[in-house]
Coordinates of C-alpha atoms and ligand atoms in Angstrom, one line a residue:
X1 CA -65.9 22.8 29.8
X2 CA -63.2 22.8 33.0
X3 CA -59.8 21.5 32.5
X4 CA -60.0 18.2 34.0
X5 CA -63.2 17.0 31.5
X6 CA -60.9 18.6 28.6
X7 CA -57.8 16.3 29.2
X8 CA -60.0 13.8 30.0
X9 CA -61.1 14.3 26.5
X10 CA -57.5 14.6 25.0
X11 CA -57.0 11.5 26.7
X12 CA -59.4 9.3 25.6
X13 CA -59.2 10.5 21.8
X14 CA -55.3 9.8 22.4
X15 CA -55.9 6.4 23.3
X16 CA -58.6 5.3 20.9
X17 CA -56.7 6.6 18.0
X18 CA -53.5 4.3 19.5
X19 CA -55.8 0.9 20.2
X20 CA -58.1 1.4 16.6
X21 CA -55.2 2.6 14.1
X22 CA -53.4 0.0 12.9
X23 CA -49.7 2.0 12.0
X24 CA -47.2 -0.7 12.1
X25 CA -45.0 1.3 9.4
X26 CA -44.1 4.4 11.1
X27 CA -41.6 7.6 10.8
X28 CA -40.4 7.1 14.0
X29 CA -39.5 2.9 13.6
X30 CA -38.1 3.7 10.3
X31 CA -35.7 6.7 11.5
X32 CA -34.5 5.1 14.9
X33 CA -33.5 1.7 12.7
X34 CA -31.4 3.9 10.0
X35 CA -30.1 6.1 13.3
X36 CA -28.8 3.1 15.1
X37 CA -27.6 1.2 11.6
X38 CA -25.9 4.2 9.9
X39 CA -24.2 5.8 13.3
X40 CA -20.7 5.9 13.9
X41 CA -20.9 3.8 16.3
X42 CA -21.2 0.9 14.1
X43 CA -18.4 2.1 11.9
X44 CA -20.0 1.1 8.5
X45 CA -21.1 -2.4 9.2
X46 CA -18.2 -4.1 7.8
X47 CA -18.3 -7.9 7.5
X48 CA -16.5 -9.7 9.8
X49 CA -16.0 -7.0 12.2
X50 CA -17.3 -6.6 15.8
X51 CA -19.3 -3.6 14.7
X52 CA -20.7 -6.1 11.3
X53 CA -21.9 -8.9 14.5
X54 CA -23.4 -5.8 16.7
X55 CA -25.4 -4.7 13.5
X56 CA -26.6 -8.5 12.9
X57 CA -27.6 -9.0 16.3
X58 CA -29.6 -5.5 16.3
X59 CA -31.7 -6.5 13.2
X60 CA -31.8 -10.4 14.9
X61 CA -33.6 -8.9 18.1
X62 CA -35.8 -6.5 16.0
X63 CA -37.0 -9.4 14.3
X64 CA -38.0 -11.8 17.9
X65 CA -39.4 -9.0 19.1
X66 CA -41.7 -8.9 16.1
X67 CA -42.9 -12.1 16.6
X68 CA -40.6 -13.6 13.9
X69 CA -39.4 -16.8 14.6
X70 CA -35.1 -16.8 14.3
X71 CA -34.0 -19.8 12.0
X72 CA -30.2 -21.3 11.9
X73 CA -28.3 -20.4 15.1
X74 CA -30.4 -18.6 16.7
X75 CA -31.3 -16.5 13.0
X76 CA -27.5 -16.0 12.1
X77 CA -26.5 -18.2 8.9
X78 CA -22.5 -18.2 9.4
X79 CA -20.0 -17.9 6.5
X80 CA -16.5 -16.9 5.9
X81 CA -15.1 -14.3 3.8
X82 CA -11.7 -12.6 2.9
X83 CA -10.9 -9.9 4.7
X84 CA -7.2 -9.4 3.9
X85 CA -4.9 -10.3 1.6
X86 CA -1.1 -10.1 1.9
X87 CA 2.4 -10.9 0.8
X88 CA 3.9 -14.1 1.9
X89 CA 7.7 -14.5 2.1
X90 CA 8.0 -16.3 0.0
X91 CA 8.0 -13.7 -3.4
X92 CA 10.5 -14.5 -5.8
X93 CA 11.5 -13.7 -9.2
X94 CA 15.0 -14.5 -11.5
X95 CA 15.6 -13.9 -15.0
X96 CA 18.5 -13.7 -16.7
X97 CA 20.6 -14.8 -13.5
X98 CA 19.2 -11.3 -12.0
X99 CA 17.1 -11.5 -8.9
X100 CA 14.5 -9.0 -8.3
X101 CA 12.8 -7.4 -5.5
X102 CA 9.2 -8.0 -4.1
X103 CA 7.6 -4.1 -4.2
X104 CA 10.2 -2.6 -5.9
X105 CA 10.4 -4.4 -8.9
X106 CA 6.9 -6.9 -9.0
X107 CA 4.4 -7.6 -7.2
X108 CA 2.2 -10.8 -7.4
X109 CA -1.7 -9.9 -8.2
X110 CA -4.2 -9.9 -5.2
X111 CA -6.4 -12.6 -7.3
X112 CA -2.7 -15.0 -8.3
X113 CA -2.3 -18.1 -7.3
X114 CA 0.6 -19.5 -5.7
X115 CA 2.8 -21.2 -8.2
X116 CA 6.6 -22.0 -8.3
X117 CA 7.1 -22.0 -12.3
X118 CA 10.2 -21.8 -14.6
X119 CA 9.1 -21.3 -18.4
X120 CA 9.1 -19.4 -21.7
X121 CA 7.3 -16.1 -22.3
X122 CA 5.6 -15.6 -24.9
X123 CA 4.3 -11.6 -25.7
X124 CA 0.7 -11.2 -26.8
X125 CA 0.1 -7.8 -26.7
X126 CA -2.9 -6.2 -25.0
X127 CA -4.0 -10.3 -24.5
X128 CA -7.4 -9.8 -25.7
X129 CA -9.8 -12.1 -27.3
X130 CA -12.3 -9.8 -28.7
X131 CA -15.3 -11.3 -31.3
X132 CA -17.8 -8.8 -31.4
X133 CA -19.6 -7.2 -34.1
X134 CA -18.0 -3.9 -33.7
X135 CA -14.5 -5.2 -33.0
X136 CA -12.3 -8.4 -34.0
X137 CA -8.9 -9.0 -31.9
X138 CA -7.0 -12.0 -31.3
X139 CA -3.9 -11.6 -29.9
X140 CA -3.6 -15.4 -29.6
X141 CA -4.4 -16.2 -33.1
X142 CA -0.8 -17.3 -34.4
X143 CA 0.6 -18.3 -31.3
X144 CA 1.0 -21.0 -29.0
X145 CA 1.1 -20.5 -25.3
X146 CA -0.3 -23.5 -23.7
X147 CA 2.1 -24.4 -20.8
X148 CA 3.4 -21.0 -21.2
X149 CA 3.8 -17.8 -19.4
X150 CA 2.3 -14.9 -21.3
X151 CA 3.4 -11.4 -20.6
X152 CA 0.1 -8.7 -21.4
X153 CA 0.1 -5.0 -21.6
X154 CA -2.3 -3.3 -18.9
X155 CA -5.3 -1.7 -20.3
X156 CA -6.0 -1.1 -24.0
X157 CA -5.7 1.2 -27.0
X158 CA -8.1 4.1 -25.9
X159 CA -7.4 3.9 -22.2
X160 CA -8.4 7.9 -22.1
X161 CA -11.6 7.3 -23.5
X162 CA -14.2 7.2 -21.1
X163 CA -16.5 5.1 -23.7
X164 CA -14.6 2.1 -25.4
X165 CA -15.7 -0.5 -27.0
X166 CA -12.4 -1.7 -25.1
X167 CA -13.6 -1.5 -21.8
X168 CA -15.0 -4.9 -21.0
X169 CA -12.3 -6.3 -22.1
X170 CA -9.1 -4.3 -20.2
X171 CA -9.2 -5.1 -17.3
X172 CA -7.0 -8.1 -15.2
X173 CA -9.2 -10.6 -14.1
X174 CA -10.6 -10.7 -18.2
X175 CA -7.2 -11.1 -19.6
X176 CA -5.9 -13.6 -16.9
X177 CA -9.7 -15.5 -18.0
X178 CA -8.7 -15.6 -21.6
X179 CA -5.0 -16.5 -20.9
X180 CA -6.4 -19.1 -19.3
X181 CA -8.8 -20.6 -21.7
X182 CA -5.9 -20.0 -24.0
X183 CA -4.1 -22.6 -21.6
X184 CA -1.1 -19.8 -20.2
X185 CA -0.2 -21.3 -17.0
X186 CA 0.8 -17.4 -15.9
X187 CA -0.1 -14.0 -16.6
X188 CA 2.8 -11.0 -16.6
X189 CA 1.4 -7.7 -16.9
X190 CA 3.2 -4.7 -17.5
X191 CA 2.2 -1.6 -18.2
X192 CA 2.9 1.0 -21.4
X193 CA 3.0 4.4 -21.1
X194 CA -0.8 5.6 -21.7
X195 CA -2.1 3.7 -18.7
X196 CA 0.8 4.4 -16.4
X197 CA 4.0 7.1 -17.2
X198 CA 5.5 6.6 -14.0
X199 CA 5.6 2.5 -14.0
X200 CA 4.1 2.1 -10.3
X201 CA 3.6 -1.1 -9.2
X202 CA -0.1 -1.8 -8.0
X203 CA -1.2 -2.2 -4.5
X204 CA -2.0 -5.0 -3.0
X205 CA -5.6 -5.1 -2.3
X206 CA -8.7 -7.5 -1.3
X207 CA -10.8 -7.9 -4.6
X208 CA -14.4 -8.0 -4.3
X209 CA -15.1 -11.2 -5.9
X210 CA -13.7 -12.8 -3.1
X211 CA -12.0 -15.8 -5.6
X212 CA -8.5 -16.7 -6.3
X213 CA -7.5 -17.4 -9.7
X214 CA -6.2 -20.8 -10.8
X215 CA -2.8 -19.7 -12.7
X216 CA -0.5 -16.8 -11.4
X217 CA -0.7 -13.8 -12.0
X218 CA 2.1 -10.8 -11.3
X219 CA 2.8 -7.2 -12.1
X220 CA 6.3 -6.5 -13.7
X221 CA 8.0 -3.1 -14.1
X222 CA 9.3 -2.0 -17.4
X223 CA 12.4 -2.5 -16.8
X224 CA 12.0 -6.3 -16.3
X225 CA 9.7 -6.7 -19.5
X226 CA 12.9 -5.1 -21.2
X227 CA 15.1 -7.6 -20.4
X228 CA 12.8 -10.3 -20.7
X229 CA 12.2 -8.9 -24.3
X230 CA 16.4 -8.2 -24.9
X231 CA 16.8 -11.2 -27.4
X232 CA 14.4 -10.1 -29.8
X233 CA 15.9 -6.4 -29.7
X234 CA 12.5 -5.0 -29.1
X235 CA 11.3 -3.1 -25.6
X236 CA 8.1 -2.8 -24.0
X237 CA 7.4 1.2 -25.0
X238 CA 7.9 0.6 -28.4
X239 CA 5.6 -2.2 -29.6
X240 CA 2.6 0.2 -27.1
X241 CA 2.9 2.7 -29.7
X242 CA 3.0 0.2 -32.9
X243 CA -0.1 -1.9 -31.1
X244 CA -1.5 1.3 -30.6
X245 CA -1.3 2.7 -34.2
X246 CA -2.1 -0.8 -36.1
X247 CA -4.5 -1.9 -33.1
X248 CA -4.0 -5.2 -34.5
X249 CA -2.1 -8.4 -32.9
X250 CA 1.4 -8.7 -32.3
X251 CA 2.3 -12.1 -30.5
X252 CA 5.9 -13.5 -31.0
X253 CA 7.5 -16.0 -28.3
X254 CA 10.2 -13.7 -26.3
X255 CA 12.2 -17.2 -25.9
X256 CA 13.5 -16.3 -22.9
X257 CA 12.7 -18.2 -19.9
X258 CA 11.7 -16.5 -16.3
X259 CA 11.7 -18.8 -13.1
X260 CA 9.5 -17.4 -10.1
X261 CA 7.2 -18.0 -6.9
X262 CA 4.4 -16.3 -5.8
X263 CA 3.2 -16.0 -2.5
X264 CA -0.3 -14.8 -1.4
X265 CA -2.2 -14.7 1.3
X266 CA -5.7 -14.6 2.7
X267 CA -7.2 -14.1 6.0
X268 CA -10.7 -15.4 6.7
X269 CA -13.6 -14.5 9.2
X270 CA -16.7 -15.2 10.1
X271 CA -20.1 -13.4 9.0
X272 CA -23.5 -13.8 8.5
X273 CA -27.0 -13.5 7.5
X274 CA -29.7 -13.0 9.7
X275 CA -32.8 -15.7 8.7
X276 CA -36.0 -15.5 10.1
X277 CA -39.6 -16.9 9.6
X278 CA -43.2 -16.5 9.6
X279 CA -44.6 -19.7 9.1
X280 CA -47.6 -19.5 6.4
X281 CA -51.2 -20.4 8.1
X282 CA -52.7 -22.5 4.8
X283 CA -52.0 -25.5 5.2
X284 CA -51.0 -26.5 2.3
X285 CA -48.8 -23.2 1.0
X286 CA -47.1 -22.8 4.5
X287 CA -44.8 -25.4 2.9
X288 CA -43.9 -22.7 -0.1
X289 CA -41.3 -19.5 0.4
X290 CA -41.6 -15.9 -0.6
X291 CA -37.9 -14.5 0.9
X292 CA -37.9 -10.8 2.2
X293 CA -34.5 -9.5 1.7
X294 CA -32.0 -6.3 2.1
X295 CA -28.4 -6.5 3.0
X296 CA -27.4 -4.4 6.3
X297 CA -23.5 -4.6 5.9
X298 CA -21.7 -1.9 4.3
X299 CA -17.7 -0.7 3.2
X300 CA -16.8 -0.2 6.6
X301 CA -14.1 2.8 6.7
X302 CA -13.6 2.6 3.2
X303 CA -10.4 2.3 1.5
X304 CA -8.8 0.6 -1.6
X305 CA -11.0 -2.5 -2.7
X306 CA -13.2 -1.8 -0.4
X307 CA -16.0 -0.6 -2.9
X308 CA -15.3 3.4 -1.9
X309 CA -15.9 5.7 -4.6
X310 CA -13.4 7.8 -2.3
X311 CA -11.0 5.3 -1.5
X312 CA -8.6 7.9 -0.6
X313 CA -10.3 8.8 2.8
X314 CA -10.6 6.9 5.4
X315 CA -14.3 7.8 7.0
X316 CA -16.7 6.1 8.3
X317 CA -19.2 5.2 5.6
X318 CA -22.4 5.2 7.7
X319 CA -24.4 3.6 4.5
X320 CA -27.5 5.1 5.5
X321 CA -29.2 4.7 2.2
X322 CA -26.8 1.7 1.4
X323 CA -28.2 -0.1 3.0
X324 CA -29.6 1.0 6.5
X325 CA -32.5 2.5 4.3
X326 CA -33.5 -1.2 3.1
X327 CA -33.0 -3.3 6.3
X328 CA -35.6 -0.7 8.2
X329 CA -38.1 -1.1 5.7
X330 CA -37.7 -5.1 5.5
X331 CA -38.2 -4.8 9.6
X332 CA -40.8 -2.6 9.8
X333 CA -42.4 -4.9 6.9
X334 CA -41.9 -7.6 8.8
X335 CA -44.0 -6.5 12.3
X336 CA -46.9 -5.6 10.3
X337 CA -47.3 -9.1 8.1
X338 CA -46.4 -10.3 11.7
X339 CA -49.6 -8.6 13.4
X340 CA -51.8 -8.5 10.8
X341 CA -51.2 -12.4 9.9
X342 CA -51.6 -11.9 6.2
X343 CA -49.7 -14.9 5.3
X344 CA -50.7 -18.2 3.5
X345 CA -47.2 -19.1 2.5
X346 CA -44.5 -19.2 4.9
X347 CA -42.5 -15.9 4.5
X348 CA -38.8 -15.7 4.8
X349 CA -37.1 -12.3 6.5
X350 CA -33.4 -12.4 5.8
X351 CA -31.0 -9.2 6.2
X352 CA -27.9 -10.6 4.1
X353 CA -24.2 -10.0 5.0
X354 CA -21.3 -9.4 2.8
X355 CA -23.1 -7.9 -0.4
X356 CA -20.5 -5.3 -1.2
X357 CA -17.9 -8.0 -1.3
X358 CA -19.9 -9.4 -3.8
X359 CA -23.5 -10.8 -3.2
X360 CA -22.0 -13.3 -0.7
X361 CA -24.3 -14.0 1.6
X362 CA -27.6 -14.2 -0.6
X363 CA -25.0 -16.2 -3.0
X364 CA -24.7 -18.8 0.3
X365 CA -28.2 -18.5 1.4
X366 CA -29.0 -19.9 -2.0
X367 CA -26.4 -22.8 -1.9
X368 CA -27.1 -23.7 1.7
X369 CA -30.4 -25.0 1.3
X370 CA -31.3 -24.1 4.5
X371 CA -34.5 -23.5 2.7
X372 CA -34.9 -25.6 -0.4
X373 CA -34.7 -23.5 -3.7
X374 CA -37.0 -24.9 -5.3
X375 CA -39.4 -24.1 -2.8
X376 CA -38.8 -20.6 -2.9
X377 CA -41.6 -18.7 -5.4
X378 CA -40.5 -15.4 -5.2
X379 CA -37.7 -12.8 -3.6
X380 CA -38.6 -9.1 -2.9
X381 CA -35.4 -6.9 -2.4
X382 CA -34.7 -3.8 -1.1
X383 CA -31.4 -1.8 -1.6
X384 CA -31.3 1.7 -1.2
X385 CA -34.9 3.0 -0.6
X386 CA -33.9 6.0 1.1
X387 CA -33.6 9.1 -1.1
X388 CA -37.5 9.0 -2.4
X389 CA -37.9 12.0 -4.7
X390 CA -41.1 13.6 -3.5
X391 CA -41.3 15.8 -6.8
X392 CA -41.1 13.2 -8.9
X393 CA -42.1 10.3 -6.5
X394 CA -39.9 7.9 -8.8
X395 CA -39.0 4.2 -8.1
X396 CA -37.1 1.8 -9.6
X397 CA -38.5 -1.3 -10.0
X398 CA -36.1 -4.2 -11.2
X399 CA -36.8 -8.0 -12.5
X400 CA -39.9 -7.1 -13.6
X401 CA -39.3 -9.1 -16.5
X402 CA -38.6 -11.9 -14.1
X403 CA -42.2 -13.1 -13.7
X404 CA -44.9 -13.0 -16.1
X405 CA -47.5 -11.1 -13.8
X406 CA -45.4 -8.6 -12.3
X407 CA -45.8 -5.5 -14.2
X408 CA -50.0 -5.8 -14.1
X409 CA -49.1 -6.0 -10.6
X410 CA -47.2 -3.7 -9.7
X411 CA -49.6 -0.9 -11.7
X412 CA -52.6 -2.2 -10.4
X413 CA -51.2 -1.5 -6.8
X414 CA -50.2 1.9 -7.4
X415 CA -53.0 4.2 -6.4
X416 CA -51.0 6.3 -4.7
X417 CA -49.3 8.0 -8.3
X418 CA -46.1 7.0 -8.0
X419 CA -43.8 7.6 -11.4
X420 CA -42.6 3.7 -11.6
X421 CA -39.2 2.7 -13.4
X422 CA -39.5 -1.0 -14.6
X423 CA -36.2 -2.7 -15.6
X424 CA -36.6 -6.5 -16.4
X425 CA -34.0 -7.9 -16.0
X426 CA -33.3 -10.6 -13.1
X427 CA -29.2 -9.5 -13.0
X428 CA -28.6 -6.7 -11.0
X429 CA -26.2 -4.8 -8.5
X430 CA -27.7 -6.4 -5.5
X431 CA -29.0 -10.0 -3.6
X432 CA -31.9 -10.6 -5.8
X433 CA -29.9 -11.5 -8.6
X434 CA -28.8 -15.1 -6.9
X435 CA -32.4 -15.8 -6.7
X436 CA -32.7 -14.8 -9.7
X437 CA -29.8 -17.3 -11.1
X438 CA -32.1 -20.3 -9.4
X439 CA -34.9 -19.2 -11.5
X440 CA -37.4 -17.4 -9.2
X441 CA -39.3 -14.2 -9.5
X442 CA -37.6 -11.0 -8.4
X443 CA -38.9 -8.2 -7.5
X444 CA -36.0 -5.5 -6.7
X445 CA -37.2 -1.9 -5.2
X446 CA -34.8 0.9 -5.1
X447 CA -34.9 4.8 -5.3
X448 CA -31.9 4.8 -7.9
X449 CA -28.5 6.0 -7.3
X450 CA -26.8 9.3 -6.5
X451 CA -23.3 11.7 -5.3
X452 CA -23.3 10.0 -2.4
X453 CA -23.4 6.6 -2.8
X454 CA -20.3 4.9 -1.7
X455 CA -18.9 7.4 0.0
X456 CA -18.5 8.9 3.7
X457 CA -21.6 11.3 2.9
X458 CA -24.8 8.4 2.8
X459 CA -26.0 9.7 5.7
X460 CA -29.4 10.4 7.4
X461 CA -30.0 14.0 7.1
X462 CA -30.1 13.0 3.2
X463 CA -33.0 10.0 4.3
X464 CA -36.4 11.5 3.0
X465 CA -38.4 9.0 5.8
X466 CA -41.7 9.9 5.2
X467 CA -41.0 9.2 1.2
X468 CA -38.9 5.9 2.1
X469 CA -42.6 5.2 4.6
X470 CA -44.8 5.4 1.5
X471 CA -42.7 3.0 -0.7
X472 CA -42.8 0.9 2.3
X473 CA -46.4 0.8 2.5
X474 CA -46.7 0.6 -0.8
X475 CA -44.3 -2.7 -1.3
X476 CA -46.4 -4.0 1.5
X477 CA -49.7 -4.5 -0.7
X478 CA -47.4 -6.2 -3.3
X479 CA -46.0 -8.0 -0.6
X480 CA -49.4 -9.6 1.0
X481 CA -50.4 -10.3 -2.8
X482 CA -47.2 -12.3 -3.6
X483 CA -47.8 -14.0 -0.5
X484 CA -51.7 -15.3 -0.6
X485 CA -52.5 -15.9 -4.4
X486 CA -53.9 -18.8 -5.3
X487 CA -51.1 -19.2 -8.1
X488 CA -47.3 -18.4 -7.8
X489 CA -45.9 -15.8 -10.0
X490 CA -44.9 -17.2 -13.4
X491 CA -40.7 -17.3 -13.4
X492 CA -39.7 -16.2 -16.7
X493 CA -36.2 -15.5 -18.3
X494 CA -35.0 -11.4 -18.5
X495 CA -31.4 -11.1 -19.7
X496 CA -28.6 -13.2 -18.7
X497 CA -28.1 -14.8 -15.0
X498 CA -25.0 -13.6 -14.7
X499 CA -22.4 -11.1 -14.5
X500 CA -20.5 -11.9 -18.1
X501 CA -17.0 -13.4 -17.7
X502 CA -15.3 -10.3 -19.1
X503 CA -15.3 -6.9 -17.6
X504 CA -17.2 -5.1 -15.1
X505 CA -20.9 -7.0 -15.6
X506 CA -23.3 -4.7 -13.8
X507 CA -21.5 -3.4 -11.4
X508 CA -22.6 0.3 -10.7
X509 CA -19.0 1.5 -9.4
X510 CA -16.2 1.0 -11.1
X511 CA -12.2 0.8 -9.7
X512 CA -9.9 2.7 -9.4
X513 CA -7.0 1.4 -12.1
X514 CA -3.8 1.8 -9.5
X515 CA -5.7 -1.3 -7.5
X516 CA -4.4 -4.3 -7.7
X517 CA -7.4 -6.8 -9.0
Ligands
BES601 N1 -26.8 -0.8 -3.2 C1 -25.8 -1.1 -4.2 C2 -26.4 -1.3 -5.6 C3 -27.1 -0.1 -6.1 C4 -26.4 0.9 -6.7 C5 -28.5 0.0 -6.1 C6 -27.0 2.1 -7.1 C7 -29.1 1.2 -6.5 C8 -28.4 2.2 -7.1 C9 -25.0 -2.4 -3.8 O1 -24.8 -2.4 -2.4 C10 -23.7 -2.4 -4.5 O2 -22.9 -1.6 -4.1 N2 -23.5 -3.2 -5.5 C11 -22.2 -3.3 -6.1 C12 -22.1 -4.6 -6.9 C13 -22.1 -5.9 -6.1 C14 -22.2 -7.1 -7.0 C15 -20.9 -5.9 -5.2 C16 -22.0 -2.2 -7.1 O3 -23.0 -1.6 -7.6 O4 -20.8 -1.9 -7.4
ZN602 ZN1 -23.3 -0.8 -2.0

């Protein structure tokens, strides 16, 4: 055979295997979106940045040029958030005809609210109100402190122990909740000598939850608890230890009265989601939902309250498996249901913004109606889909629980042996728990947690792509089933809806104790 017939050749097998396979989910799509997401160019996707808008508008285009059709304004879904939270001037605090110093003597909580209040201070210990079946502990049992301002000792008993039955319980934002209930119109903490020696006042910093409490809240140094305890000749050091031994209550009225303001506050910008929409081609199920989801923002450069497990070092933190990983697989699943029109119900493609502050955008997408809940049958998430484990070729597989036929589904797709995790419940660390909360079906797929999440090292080189290709493909045949049955999945409760009032909920990472929420 000469040359020229041999290319030829080359040539025409090249071209046939291009026009007759029908690859939609490749390698190549899959790494240039977690390139472009996770550089450090985009400095971490932070909400509300220039670099969070550049991110949306890459995923936005991706999606048109698709075929997709871009809902909202032109596919973003606006909302604001809190990116900053600072001291007003107007910080005050007098007791005992002393006046003390913002930062070097108190500090009003990130989450207080702003209040100009003169009243008695009652002390109830550790401020817990703790009815389990392992522990009892009321420390407002004999005391009265509606109208009052209650002063609370940081942390609890066994704030060295990594396990405590303590835990859900020590934190601020749960003892300013049961102050609250309690009717306490303010909340002093101070802290003893276990959870801080050195008596540092906290830093101010933005808390994820993104709410602001409805009574004050402030951070006193010892010496200030002292004198606010002078009259009843105890100090603050003292009853630690004797809580600490009899770990039982010890609330008494202080009856000394403290007058001060609090002043915090909060800066706003906008973000957004990115909606878009295949419309369905039955006539009658176009008019139903199944939402595609992943969130594509990320911590940013870190920092305190920013959700950095290193919050020490200010890095980009290119969140390639957090969440590049996800939005690339939601796009690339979104071109092939868009060529291969598979779709009897109308399917939904949304990247969502601001889920490390705290589900925020799939939270609004929810409440915004912008497609009616109701209508929506099912939600398919993907967070963290990146670091596929080709030895054991795991995946997690949350809300399975959440619909009755999910399970039998899921196994009856796999027929390419992949080791599934099922977890049922609904509630989880990511976006699919709001749908969840409205009752619909979740389907949640992740390949678990590991060093590097949230911190400066998610990056690509750790990306297995050809593993995060196959759970793509895979996702896709649940995908196209969801989609075209003749009967929605059957929405059934698995655990609570959401996170508990006390303590941490499901939150994977945990904060650091020197920040101030
Ligand atoms: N991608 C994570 C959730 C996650 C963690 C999935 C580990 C799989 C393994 C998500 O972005 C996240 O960081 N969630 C927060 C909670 C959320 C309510 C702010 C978390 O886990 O702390
Ligand atoms: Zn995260």
């Amino acid at each position: 055979m000469n040359n020229k017939i041999f290319n030829l050749l080359i040539l025409l097998v090249l071209i046939s295997t291009n026009l007759f396979s029908q690859e939609e989910i490749t390698v190549k799509e899959i790494d240039g979106h977690i390139k472009h997401l996770a550089s450090d160019q985009l400095k971490g996707r932070k909400p509300g940045t220039p670099e969070g808008k550049l991110s949306a508008e890459y995923i936005a285009n991706d999606f048109k040029k698709s075929g997709l059709k871009l809902i909202a304004k032109k596919g973003f879904q606006y909302f604001n958030i809190i990116t900053k939270v600072e001291y007003g001037k107007n910080n005050k605090l007098k007791l005992n005809k002393i006046n003390y110093q913002l930062k070097k003597d108190f500090v009003p909580l990130s989450f207080s609210a702003n209040k100009k209040l003169n009243k008695e201070v009652i002390f109830v210990g550790y401020g817990f109100d703790i009815k389990t079946d392992k522990l009892k502990w009321n420390d407002y049992e004999n005391i009265d402190v509606k109208g009052k301002i209650v002063m609370v000792l940081r942390g609890d008993p066994e704030i060295n122990k990594r396990q405590s039955v303590f835990i859900p319980y020590s934190n601020n934002r749960a003892k300013l909740l049961t102050a609250k209930d309690k009717g306490a119109i303010a909340v002093l903490f101070v802290s003893g000598n276990q959870i801080d020696s050195k008596d540092k006042l906290l830093k101010i910093g933005k808390s994820r939850s993104n709410s602001r409490a409805d009574i004050a809240a402030i951070h006193i140094k010892r010496n200030i608890a002292d004198e606010i305890l002078k009259k009843t000749k105890k100090n603050i050091l003292e009853l630690e230890k004797s809580i600490n031994k009899d770990k039982k209550a010890q609330s008494f009225s202080t009856k000394t009265k403290i007058k001060f303001t609090t002043d915090v506050n909060y800066k706003e910008a906008k973000t957004q989601n990115v909606v878009a929409i295949l419309e369905g081609s039955d006539m009658n199920l176009k008019n139903e939902y199944i939402v595609i989801g992943a969130h594509y923002d990320h911590l940013g450069m870190g920092g305190h309250g920013s959700g950095s497990r290193r919050p020490d070092t200010l890095a980009v933190h290119n969140g390639a498996d957090d969440n590049a990983s996800g939005v690339a697989s939601i796009l690339e699943l979104a071109e092939k249901l868009s060529k291969e029109k598979t779709h009897k119900r109308s399917v939904v493609f949304i990247a969502f913004g601001a889920e490390e502050m705290g589900l925020l955008g799939s939270k609004f997408f929810v409440k915004s109606k912008l497609i009616d809940t109701k209508k929506i049958k099912a939600m398919l998430n993907f967070d963290m889909v990146g670091r596929f484990d080709s030895k054991t070729r795991n995946i997690v597989i949350s809300g399975t629980g959440s619909g009755k036929e999910i399970e039998d589904l899921l196994k009856s797709k796999n027929t390419s042996n992949f080791s599934l995790s099922f977890s049922k419940e609904g509630y989880g660390p990511s976006d699919h728990a709001s749908f969840y909360a409205e009752d619909i079906p979740v389907i949640y797929f992740s390949t678990g947690a590991h060093d590097d999440y949230h911190t400066p090292k998610d990056d690509l080189e750790f990306i297995n792509i050809d593993g995060q290709k196959e759970l793509t493909n895979f996702s896709y045949t649940i995908l196209v089933d969801v989609i075209n049955r003749d009967k929605n999945l059957t929405f059934q409760e698995a655990g609570p809806k959401k996170k508990s009032k006390y303590g941490r909920g499901l939150k994977v990472t945990w904060h650091n104790t020197q920040c101030n929420f």
